[in-house]
Amino acid sequence: METLRVSGKSRPNSVAGAIAALLRSQSEVEVQAIGPEAVNQAVKAIAIARGYIAPDNLDLIVKPAFVKLELENEERTALRFTVRSQPLQP
């Protein structure tokens, strides 16, 4: 499963495009964000990606979770969003 890392400076439309492309090919992607600005951009991107995949008759299931990461010899807490696609319900 592919992991996308989102920063506070990430453009939500660009991240949404990457999420949509991965969902079309793999049906599952992880989106990781550390810090409030990054989480904000990640959530926006997930919402935008939902609109991008709707014409393909797909919808999203999102499962958020906290995860501990080791960055530059320092432990950080990140939010990980596991995003899956499923057929759109009528």
PDB file of N, CA and C in Angstrom:
ATOM      1  N   MET A   1       0.847  -1.173   0.000  1.00  0.00           N
ATOM      2  CA  MET A   1       0.000   0.000   0.000  1.00  0.00           C
ATOM      3  C   MET A   1       0.895   1.240   0.000  1.00  0.00           C
ATOM      4  N   GLU A   2       0.547   2.179  -0.831  1.00  0.00           N
ATOM      5  CA  GLU A   2       1.293   3.434  -0.977  1.00  0.00           C
ATOM      6  C   GLU A   2       0.991   4.371   0.194  1.00  0.00           C
ATOM      7  N   THR A   3       2.014   5.090   0.672  1.00  0.00           N
ATOM      8  CA  THR A   3       1.834   6.075   1.739  1.00  0.00           C
ATOM      9  C   THR A   3       2.165   7.453   1.205  1.00  0.00           C
ATOM     10  N   LEU A   4       1.204   8.365   1.329  1.00  0.00           N
ATOM     11  CA  LEU A   4       1.412   9.749   0.946  1.00  0.00           C
ATOM     12  C   LEU A   4       1.649  10.562   2.206  1.00  0.00           C
ATOM     13  N   ARG A   5       2.714  11.355   2.218  1.00  0.00           N
ATOM     14  CA  ARG A   5       2.994  12.219   3.355  1.00  0.00           C
ATOM     15  C   ARG A   5       2.556  13.633   2.999  1.00  0.00           C
ATOM     16  N   VAL A   6       1.755  14.223   3.874  1.00  0.00           N
ATOM     17  CA  VAL A   6       1.202  15.554   3.631  1.00  0.00           C
ATOM     18  C   VAL A   6       1.817  16.530   4.623  1.00  0.00           C
ATOM     19  N   SER A   7       2.240  17.687   4.130  1.00  0.00           N
ATOM     20  CA  SER A   7       2.762  18.739   5.009  1.00  0.00           C
ATOM     21  C   SER A   7       1.753  19.880   5.067  1.00  0.00           C
ATOM     22  N   GLY A   8       2.034  20.826   5.922  1.00  0.00           N
ATOM     23  CA  GLY A   8       1.170  21.989   6.033  1.00  0.00           C
ATOM     24  C   GLY A   8       1.177  22.847   4.788  1.00  0.00           C
ATOM     25  N   LYS A   9       2.189  22.673   3.939  1.00  0.00           N
ATOM     26  CA  LYS A   9       2.299  23.459   2.707  1.00  0.00           C
ATOM     27  C   LYS A   9       1.845  22.691   1.475  1.00  0.00           C
ATOM     28  N   SER A  10       1.389  21.456   1.671  1.00  0.00           N
ATOM     29  CA  SER A  10       0.899  20.661   0.539  1.00  0.00           C
ATOM     30  C   SER A  10      -0.363  21.291  -0.037  1.00  0.00           C
ATOM     31  N   ARG A  11      -0.491  21.215  -1.366  1.00  0.00           N
ATOM     32  CA  ARG A  11      -1.689  21.732  -2.028  1.00  0.00           C
ATOM     33  C   ARG A  11      -2.746  20.631  -2.039  1.00  0.00           C
ATOM     34  N   PRO A  12      -3.898  20.878  -1.411  1.00  0.00           N
ATOM     35  CA  PRO A  12      -4.928  19.841  -1.319  1.00  0.00           C
ATOM     36  C   PRO A  12      -5.358  19.266  -2.666  1.00  0.00           C
ATOM     37  N   ASN A  13      -5.455  20.101  -3.703  1.00  0.00           N
ATOM     38  CA  ASN A  13      -5.870  19.593  -5.019  1.00  0.00           C
ATOM     39  C   ASN A  13      -4.853  18.617  -5.583  1.00  0.00           C
ATOM     40  N   SER A  14      -3.571  18.890  -5.382  1.00  0.00           N
ATOM     41  CA  SER A  14      -2.523  17.984  -5.865  1.00  0.00           C
ATOM     42  C   SER A  14      -2.542  16.664  -5.100  1.00  0.00           C
ATOM     43  N   VAL A  15      -2.673  16.748  -3.788  1.00  0.00           N
ATOM     44  CA  VAL A  15      -2.732  15.533  -2.970  1.00  0.00           C
ATOM     45  C   VAL A  15      -3.990  14.733  -3.331  1.00  0.00           C
ATOM     46  N   ALA A  16      -5.106  15.421  -3.545  1.00  0.00           N
ATOM     47  CA  ALA A  16      -6.353  14.754  -3.927  1.00  0.00           C
ATOM     48  C   ALA A  16      -6.187  14.006  -5.248  1.00  0.00           C
ATOM     49  N   GLY A  17      -5.501  14.602  -6.191  1.00  0.00           N
ATOM     50  CA  GLY A  17      -5.249  13.932  -7.468  1.00  0.00           C
ATOM     51  C   GLY A  17      -4.431  12.663  -7.280  1.00  0.00           C
ATOM     52  N   ALA A  18      -3.431  12.724  -6.403  1.00  0.00           N
ATOM     53  CA  ALA A  18      -2.608  11.542  -6.131  1.00  0.00           C
ATOM     54  C   ALA A  18      -3.437  10.467  -5.436  1.00  0.00           C
ATOM     55  N   ILE A  19      -4.260  10.867  -4.472  1.00  0.00           N
ATOM     56  CA  ILE A  19      -5.127   9.913  -3.778  1.00  0.00           C
ATOM     57  C   ILE A  19      -6.068   9.238  -4.776  1.00  0.00           C
ATOM     58  N   ALA A  20      -6.720  10.033  -5.626  1.00  0.00           N
ATOM     59  CA  ALA A  20      -7.662   9.488  -6.607  1.00  0.00           C
ATOM     60  C   ALA A  20      -6.974   8.513  -7.561  1.00  0.00           C
ATOM     61  N   ALA A  21      -5.797   8.878  -8.036  1.00  0.00           N
ATOM     62  CA  ALA A  21      -5.070   8.002  -8.960  1.00  0.00           C
ATOM     63  C   ALA A  21      -4.712   6.673  -8.293  1.00  0.00           C
ATOM     64  N   LEU A  22      -4.252   6.731  -7.049  1.00  0.00           N
ATOM     65  CA  LEU A  22      -3.900   5.500  -6.347  1.00  0.00           C
ATOM     66  C   LEU A  22      -5.131   4.656  -6.037  1.00  0.00           C
ATOM     67  N   LEU A  23      -6.236   5.292  -5.705  1.00  0.00           N
ATOM     68  CA  LEU A  23      -7.462   4.536  -5.432  1.00  0.00           C
ATOM     69  C   LEU A  23      -7.980   3.832  -6.674  1.00  0.00           C
ATOM     70  N   ARG A  24      -7.815   4.453  -7.816  1.00  0.00           N
ATOM     71  CA  ARG A  24      -8.264   3.818  -9.067  1.00  0.00           C
ATOM     72  C   ARG A  24      -7.418   2.594  -9.387  1.00  0.00           C
ATOM     73  N   SER A  25      -6.114   2.644  -9.066  1.00  0.00           N
ATOM     74  CA  SER A  25      -5.230   1.538  -9.427  1.00  0.00           C
ATOM     75  C   SER A  25      -5.054   0.505  -8.311  1.00  0.00           C
ATOM     76  N   GLN A  26      -5.108   0.945  -7.037  1.00  0.00           N
ATOM     77  CA  GLN A  26      -4.822   0.023  -5.936  1.00  0.00           C
ATOM     78  C   GLN A  26      -5.984  -0.165  -4.969  1.00  0.00           C
ATOM     79  N   SER A  27      -6.962   0.694  -5.004  1.00  0.00           N
ATOM     80  CA  SER A  27      -8.147   0.689  -4.138  1.00  0.00           C
ATOM     81  C   SER A  27      -7.853   0.989  -2.668  1.00  0.00           C
ATOM     82  N   GLU A  28      -6.582   1.294  -2.311  1.00  0.00           N
ATOM     83  CA  GLU A  28      -6.265   1.648  -0.927  1.00  0.00           C
ATOM     84  C   GLU A  28      -4.993   2.488  -0.890  1.00  0.00           C
ATOM     85  N   VAL A  29      -4.973   3.496  -0.012  1.00  0.00           N
ATOM     86  CA  VAL A  29      -3.805   4.361   0.144  1.00  0.00           C
ATOM     87  C   VAL A  29      -3.777   4.867   1.582  1.00  0.00           C
ATOM     88  N   GLU A  30      -2.572   5.103   2.107  1.00  0.00           N
ATOM     89  CA  GLU A  30      -2.424   5.709   3.422  1.00  0.00           C
ATOM     90  C   GLU A  30      -1.994   7.156   3.241  1.00  0.00           C
ATOM     91  N   VAL A  31      -2.585   8.044   4.039  1.00  0.00           N
ATOM     92  CA  VAL A  31      -2.220   9.461   4.027  1.00  0.00           C
ATOM     93  C   VAL A  31      -1.746   9.785   5.441  1.00  0.00           C
ATOM     94  N   GLN A  32      -0.491  10.254   5.565  1.00  0.00           N
ATOM     95  CA  GLN A  32       0.072  10.586   6.875  1.00  0.00           C
ATOM     96  C   GLN A  32       0.283  12.075   7.000  1.00  0.00           C
ATOM     97  N   ALA A  33       0.008  12.601   8.207  1.00  0.00           N
ATOM     98  CA  ALA A  33       0.174  14.027   8.460  1.00  0.00           C
ATOM     99  C   ALA A  33       0.642  14.232   9.896  1.00  0.00           C
ATOM    100  N   ILE A  34       1.595  15.145  10.075  1.00  0.00           N
ATOM    101  CA  ILE A  34       2.092  15.506  11.401  1.00  0.00           C
ATOM    102  C   ILE A  34       1.859  16.993  11.594  1.00  0.00           C
ATOM    103  N   GLY A  35       1.112  17.339  12.627  1.00  0.00           N
ATOM    104  CA  GLY A  35       0.849  18.736  12.938  1.00  0.00           C
ATOM    105  C   GLY A  35      -0.501  19.193  12.429  1.00  0.00           C
ATOM    106  N   PRO A  36      -1.040  20.247  13.050  1.00  0.00           N
ATOM    107  CA  PRO A  36      -2.397  20.690  12.710  1.00  0.00           C
ATOM    108  C   PRO A  36      -2.551  21.185  11.273  1.00  0.00           C
ATOM    109  N   GLU A  37      -1.561  21.893  10.746  1.00  0.00           N
ATOM    110  CA  GLU A  37      -1.673  22.390   9.368  1.00  0.00           C
ATOM    111  C   GLU A  37      -1.678  21.232   8.376  1.00  0.00           C
ATOM    112  N   ALA A  38      -0.828  20.240   8.630  1.00  0.00           N
ATOM    113  CA  ALA A  38      -0.752  19.083   7.737  1.00  0.00           C
ATOM    114  C   ALA A  38      -2.041  18.259   7.799  1.00  0.00           C
ATOM    115  N   VAL A  39      -2.593  18.088   8.991  1.00  0.00           N
ATOM    116  CA  VAL A  39      -3.848  17.349   9.133  1.00  0.00           C
ATOM    117  C   VAL A  39      -4.963  18.082   8.390  1.00  0.00           C
ATOM    118  N   ASN A  40      -4.988  19.397   8.515  1.00  0.00           N
ATOM    119  CA  ASN A  40      -5.990  20.204   7.802  1.00  0.00           C
ATOM    120  C   ASN A  40      -5.890  19.987   6.291  1.00  0.00           C
ATOM    121  N   GLN A  41      -4.689  20.041   5.745  1.00  0.00           N
ATOM    122  CA  GLN A  41      -4.503  19.856   4.303  1.00  0.00           C
ATOM    123  C   GLN A  41      -4.878  18.430   3.885  1.00  0.00           C
ATOM    124  N   ALA A  42      -4.561  17.453   4.727  1.00  0.00           N
ATOM    125  CA  ALA A  42      -4.887  16.059   4.410  1.00  0.00           C
ATOM    126  C   ALA A  42      -6.393  15.840   4.361  1.00  0.00           C
ATOM    127  N   VAL A  43      -7.107  16.393   5.335  1.00  0.00           N
ATOM    128  CA  VAL A  43      -8.561  16.222   5.361  1.00  0.00           C
ATOM    129  C   VAL A  43      -9.204  16.903   4.155  1.00  0.00           C
ATOM    130  N   LYS A  44      -8.728  18.098   3.812  1.00  0.00           N
ATOM    131  CA  LYS A  44      -9.240  18.772   2.609  1.00  0.00           C
ATOM    132  C   LYS A  44      -8.999  17.914   1.374  1.00  0.00           C
ATOM    133  N   ALA A  45      -7.795  17.355   1.261  1.00  0.00           N
ATOM    134  CA  ALA A  45      -7.444  16.542   0.094  1.00  0.00           C
ATOM    135  C   ALA A  45      -8.334  15.308  -0.013  1.00  0.00           C
ATOM    136  N   ILE A  46      -8.621  14.669   1.123  1.00  0.00           N
ATOM    137  CA  ILE A  46      -9.479  13.484   1.108  1.00  0.00           C
ATOM    138  C   ILE A  46     -10.885  13.857   0.646  1.00  0.00           C
ATOM    139  N   ALA A  47     -11.393  14.981   1.124  1.00  0.00           N
ATOM    140  CA  ALA A  47     -12.729  15.437   0.707  1.00  0.00           C
ATOM    141  C   ALA A  47     -12.762  15.740  -0.789  1.00  0.00           C
ATOM    142  N   ILE A  48     -11.721  16.383  -1.292  1.00  0.00           N
ATOM    143  CA  ILE A  48     -11.650  16.705  -2.724  1.00  0.00           C
ATOM    144  C   ILE A  48     -11.534  15.421  -3.549  1.00  0.00           C
ATOM    145  N   ALA A  49     -10.723  14.467  -3.068  1.00  0.00           N
ATOM    146  CA  ALA A  49     -10.533  13.196  -3.790  1.00  0.00           C
ATOM    147  C   ALA A  49     -11.850  12.447  -3.936  1.00  0.00           C
ATOM    148  N   ARG A  50     -12.721  12.575  -2.949  1.00  0.00           N
ATOM    149  CA  ARG A  50     -14.033  11.914  -3.039  1.00  0.00           C
ATOM    150  C   ARG A  50     -14.791  12.400  -4.269  1.00  0.00           C
ATOM    151  N   GLY A  51     -14.720  13.687  -4.537  1.00  0.00           N
ATOM    152  CA  GLY A  51     -15.360  14.229  -5.734  1.00  0.00           C
ATOM    153  C   GLY A  51     -14.679  13.769  -7.011  1.00  0.00           C
ATOM    154  N   TYR A  52     -13.347  13.583  -6.957  1.00  0.00           N
ATOM    155  CA  TYR A  52     -12.602  13.147  -8.141  1.00  0.00           C
ATOM    156  C   TYR A  52     -12.957  11.728  -8.564  1.00  0.00           C
ATOM    157  N   ILE A  53     -13.259  10.838  -7.599  1.00  0.00           N
ATOM    158  CA  ILE A  53     -13.516   9.441  -7.964  1.00  0.00           C
ATOM    159  C   ILE A  53     -15.006   9.129  -8.139  1.00  0.00           C
ATOM    160  N   ALA A  54     -15.874  10.065  -7.770  1.00  0.00           N
ATOM    161  CA  ALA A  54     -17.320   9.846  -7.913  1.00  0.00           C
ATOM    162  C   ALA A  54     -17.732   9.525  -9.354  1.00  0.00           C
ATOM    163  N   PRO A  55     -17.173  10.207 -10.393  1.00  0.00           N
ATOM    164  CA  PRO A  55     -17.556   9.857 -11.766  1.00  0.00           C
ATOM    165  C   PRO A  55     -17.191   8.426 -12.160  1.00  0.00           C
ATOM    166  N   ASP A  56     -16.265   7.803 -11.412  1.00  0.00           N
ATOM    167  CA  ASP A  56     -15.893   6.408 -11.664  1.00  0.00           C
ATOM    168  C   ASP A  56     -16.755   5.440 -10.862  1.00  0.00           C
ATOM    169  N   ASN A  57     -17.864   5.953 -10.291  1.00  0.00           N
ATOM    170  CA  ASN A  57     -18.768   5.147  -9.454  1.00  0.00           C
ATOM    171  C   ASN A  57     -18.074   4.597  -8.218  1.00  0.00           C
ATOM    172  N   LEU A  58     -17.172   5.381  -7.639  1.00  0.00           N
ATOM    173  CA  LEU A  58     -16.459   4.979  -6.431  1.00  0.00           C
ATOM    174  C   LEU A  58     -16.731   5.972  -5.311  1.00  0.00           C
ATOM    175  N   ASP A  59     -16.700   5.476  -4.091  1.00  0.00           N
ATOM    176  CA  ASP A  59     -16.815   6.305  -2.903  1.00  0.00           C
ATOM    177  C   ASP A  59     -15.665   5.948  -1.971  1.00  0.00           C
ATOM    178  N   LEU A  60     -15.510   6.709  -0.874  1.00  0.00           N
ATOM    179  CA  LEU A  60     -14.397   6.511   0.049  1.00  0.00           C
ATOM    180  C   LEU A  60     -14.853   5.969   1.390  1.00  0.00           C
ATOM    181  N   ILE A  61     -13.977   5.196   1.998  1.00  0.00           N
ATOM    182  CA  ILE A  61     -14.061   4.824   3.402  1.00  0.00           C
ATOM    183  C   ILE A  61     -12.744   5.295   4.010  1.00  0.00           C
ATOM    184  N   VAL A  62     -12.816   6.070   5.089  1.00  0.00           N
ATOM    185  CA  VAL A  62     -11.610   6.614   5.714  1.00  0.00           C
ATOM    186  C   VAL A  62     -11.548   6.152   7.161  1.00  0.00           C
ATOM    187  N   LYS A  63     -10.395   5.605   7.551  1.00  0.00           N
ATOM    188  CA  LYS A  63     -10.174   5.173   8.929  1.00  0.00           C
ATOM    189  C   LYS A  63      -8.971   5.933   9.485  1.00  0.00           C
ATOM    190  N   PRO A  64      -9.208   6.884  10.384  1.00  0.00           N
ATOM    191  CA  PRO A  64      -8.093   7.616  10.978  1.00  0.00           C
ATOM    192  C   PRO A  64      -7.500   6.855  12.171  1.00  0.00           C
ATOM    193  N   ALA A  65      -6.195   7.022  12.388  1.00  0.00           N
ATOM    194  CA  ALA A  65      -5.526   6.393  13.525  1.00  0.00           C
ATOM    195  C   ALA A  65      -4.268   7.189  13.862  1.00  0.00           C
ATOM    196  N   PHE A  66      -3.883   7.141  15.135  1.00  0.00           N
ATOM    197  CA  PHE A  66      -2.615   7.731  15.541  1.00  0.00           C
ATOM    198  C   PHE A  66      -1.517   6.708  15.321  1.00  0.00           C
ATOM    199  N   VAL A  67      -0.329   7.180  14.954  1.00  0.00           N
ATOM    200  CA  VAL A  67       0.812   6.302  14.747  1.00  0.00           C
ATOM    201  C   VAL A  67       2.066   7.030  15.234  1.00  0.00           C
ATOM    202  N   LYS A  68       2.982   6.289  15.841  1.00  0.00           N
ATOM    203  CA  LYS A  68       4.260   6.847  16.305  1.00  0.00           C
ATOM    204  C   LYS A  68       5.292   6.657  15.202  1.00  0.00           C
ATOM    205  N   LEU A  69       6.001   7.737  14.872  1.00  0.00           N
ATOM    206  CA  LEU A  69       7.043   7.690  13.847  1.00  0.00           C
ATOM    207  C   LEU A  69       8.362   8.163  14.436  1.00  0.00           C
ATOM    208  N   GLU A  70       9.454   7.611  13.940  1.00  0.00           N
ATOM    209  CA  GLU A  70      10.788   8.043  14.337  1.00  0.00           C
ATOM    210  C   GLU A  70      11.337   8.941  13.228  1.00  0.00           C
ATOM    211  N   LEU A  71      11.476  10.237  13.529  1.00  0.00           N
ATOM    212  CA  LEU A  71      11.989  11.205  12.554  1.00  0.00           C
ATOM    213  C   LEU A  71      13.163  11.952  13.162  1.00  0.00           C
ATOM    214  N   GLU A  72      14.316  11.856  12.503  1.00  0.00           N
ATOM    215  CA  GLU A  72      15.528  12.541  12.963  1.00  0.00           C
ATOM    216  C   GLU A  72      15.811  12.233  14.426  1.00  0.00           C
ATOM    217  N   ASN A  73      15.785  10.933  14.773  1.00  0.00           N
ATOM    218  CA  ASN A  73      16.033  10.448  16.134  1.00  0.00           C
ATOM    219  C   ASN A  73      15.075  11.021  17.166  1.00  0.00           C
ATOM    220  N   GLU A  74      13.878  11.369  16.742  1.00  0.00           N
ATOM    221  CA  GLU A  74      12.862  11.906  17.632  1.00  0.00           C
ATOM    222  C   GLU A  74      11.549  11.195  17.334  1.00  0.00           C
ATOM    223  N   GLU A  75      10.831  10.804  18.394  1.00  0.00           N
ATOM    224  CA  GLU A  75       9.542  10.152  18.192  1.00  0.00           C
ATOM    225  C   GLU A  75       8.456  11.206  18.027  1.00  0.00           C
ATOM    226  N   ARG A  76       7.674  11.082  16.963  1.00  0.00           N
ATOM    227  CA  ARG A  76       6.580  12.016  16.678  1.00  0.00           C
ATOM    228  C   ARG A  76       5.293  11.234  16.520  1.00  0.00           C
ATOM    229  N   THR A  77       4.196  11.884  16.855  1.00  0.00           N
ATOM    230  CA  THR A  77       2.883  11.281  16.657  1.00  0.00           C
ATOM    231  C   THR A  77       2.278  11.868  15.388  1.00  0.00           C
ATOM    232  N   ALA A  78       1.829  10.987  14.523  1.00  0.00           N
ATOM    233  CA  ALA A  78       1.213  11.408  13.264  1.00  0.00           C
ATOM    234  C   ALA A  78      -0.211  10.872  13.212  1.00  0.00           C
ATOM    235  N   LEU A  79      -1.000  11.470  12.365  1.00  0.00           N
ATOM    236  CA  LEU A  79      -2.306  10.917  12.043  1.00  0.00           C
ATOM    237  C   LEU A  79      -2.172  10.173  10.730  1.00  0.00           C
ATOM    238  N   ARG A  80      -2.659   8.941  10.722  1.00  0.00           N
ATOM    239  CA  ARG A  80      -2.649   8.139   9.496  1.00  0.00           C
ATOM    240  C   ARG A  80      -4.094   7.897   9.095  1.00  0.00           C
ATOM    241  N   PHE A  81      -4.415   8.276   7.873  1.00  0.00           N
ATOM    242  CA  PHE A  81      -5.747   8.035   7.324  1.00  0.00           C
ATOM    243  C   PHE A  81      -5.621   6.890   6.322  1.00  0.00           C
ATOM    244  N   THR A  82      -6.254   5.766   6.612  1.00  0.00           N
ATOM    245  CA  THR A  82      -6.309   4.680   5.645  1.00  0.00           C
ATOM    246  C   THR A  82      -7.550   4.946   4.790  1.00  0.00           C
ATOM    247  N   VAL A  83      -7.320   5.143   3.513  1.00  0.00           N
ATOM    248  CA  VAL A  83      -8.401   5.514   2.586  1.00  0.00           C
ATOM    249  C   VAL A  83      -8.615   4.342   1.619  1.00  0.00           C
ATOM    250  N   ARG A  84      -9.852   3.876   1.555  1.00  0.00           N
ATOM    251  CA  ARG A  84     -10.201   2.765   0.646  1.00  0.00           C
ATOM    252  C   ARG A  84     -11.337   3.214  -0.254  1.00  0.00           C
ATOM    253  N   SER A  85     -11.359   2.647  -1.441  1.00  0.00           N
ATOM    254  CA  SER A  85     -12.482   2.933  -2.337  1.00  0.00           C
ATOM    255  C   SER A  85     -13.450   1.758  -2.304  1.00  0.00           C
ATOM    256  N   GLN A  86     -14.693   2.076  -2.574  1.00  0.00           N
ATOM    257  CA  GLN A  86     -15.739   1.049  -2.678  1.00  0.00           C
ATOM    258  C   GLN A  86     -16.730   1.516  -3.736  1.00  0.00           C
ATOM    259  N   PRO A  87     -17.493   0.598  -4.303  1.00  0.00           N
ATOM    260  CA  PRO A  87     -18.487   0.999  -5.288  1.00  0.00           C
ATOM    261  C   PRO A  87     -19.486   1.988  -4.674  1.00  0.00           C
ATOM    262  N   LEU A  88     -19.856   2.978  -5.434  1.00  0.00           N
ATOM    263  CA  LEU A  88     -20.809   3.996  -4.997  1.00  0.00           C
ATOM    264  C   LEU A  88     -22.176   3.373  -4.802  1.00  0.00           C
ATOM    265  N   GLN A  89     -22.778   3.621  -3.648  1.00  0.00           N
ATOM    266  CA  GLN A  89     -24.114   3.095  -3.352  1.00  0.00           C
ATOM    267  C   GLN A  89     -25.166   4.020  -3.968  1.00  0.00           C
ATOM    268  N   PRO A  90     -26.175   3.445  -4.615  1.00  0.00           N
ATOM    269  CA  PRO A  90     -27.206   4.287  -5.233  1.00  0.00           C
ATOM    270  C   PRO A  90     -28.059   5.024  -4.210  1.00  0.00           C
TER     271      PRO A  90
END
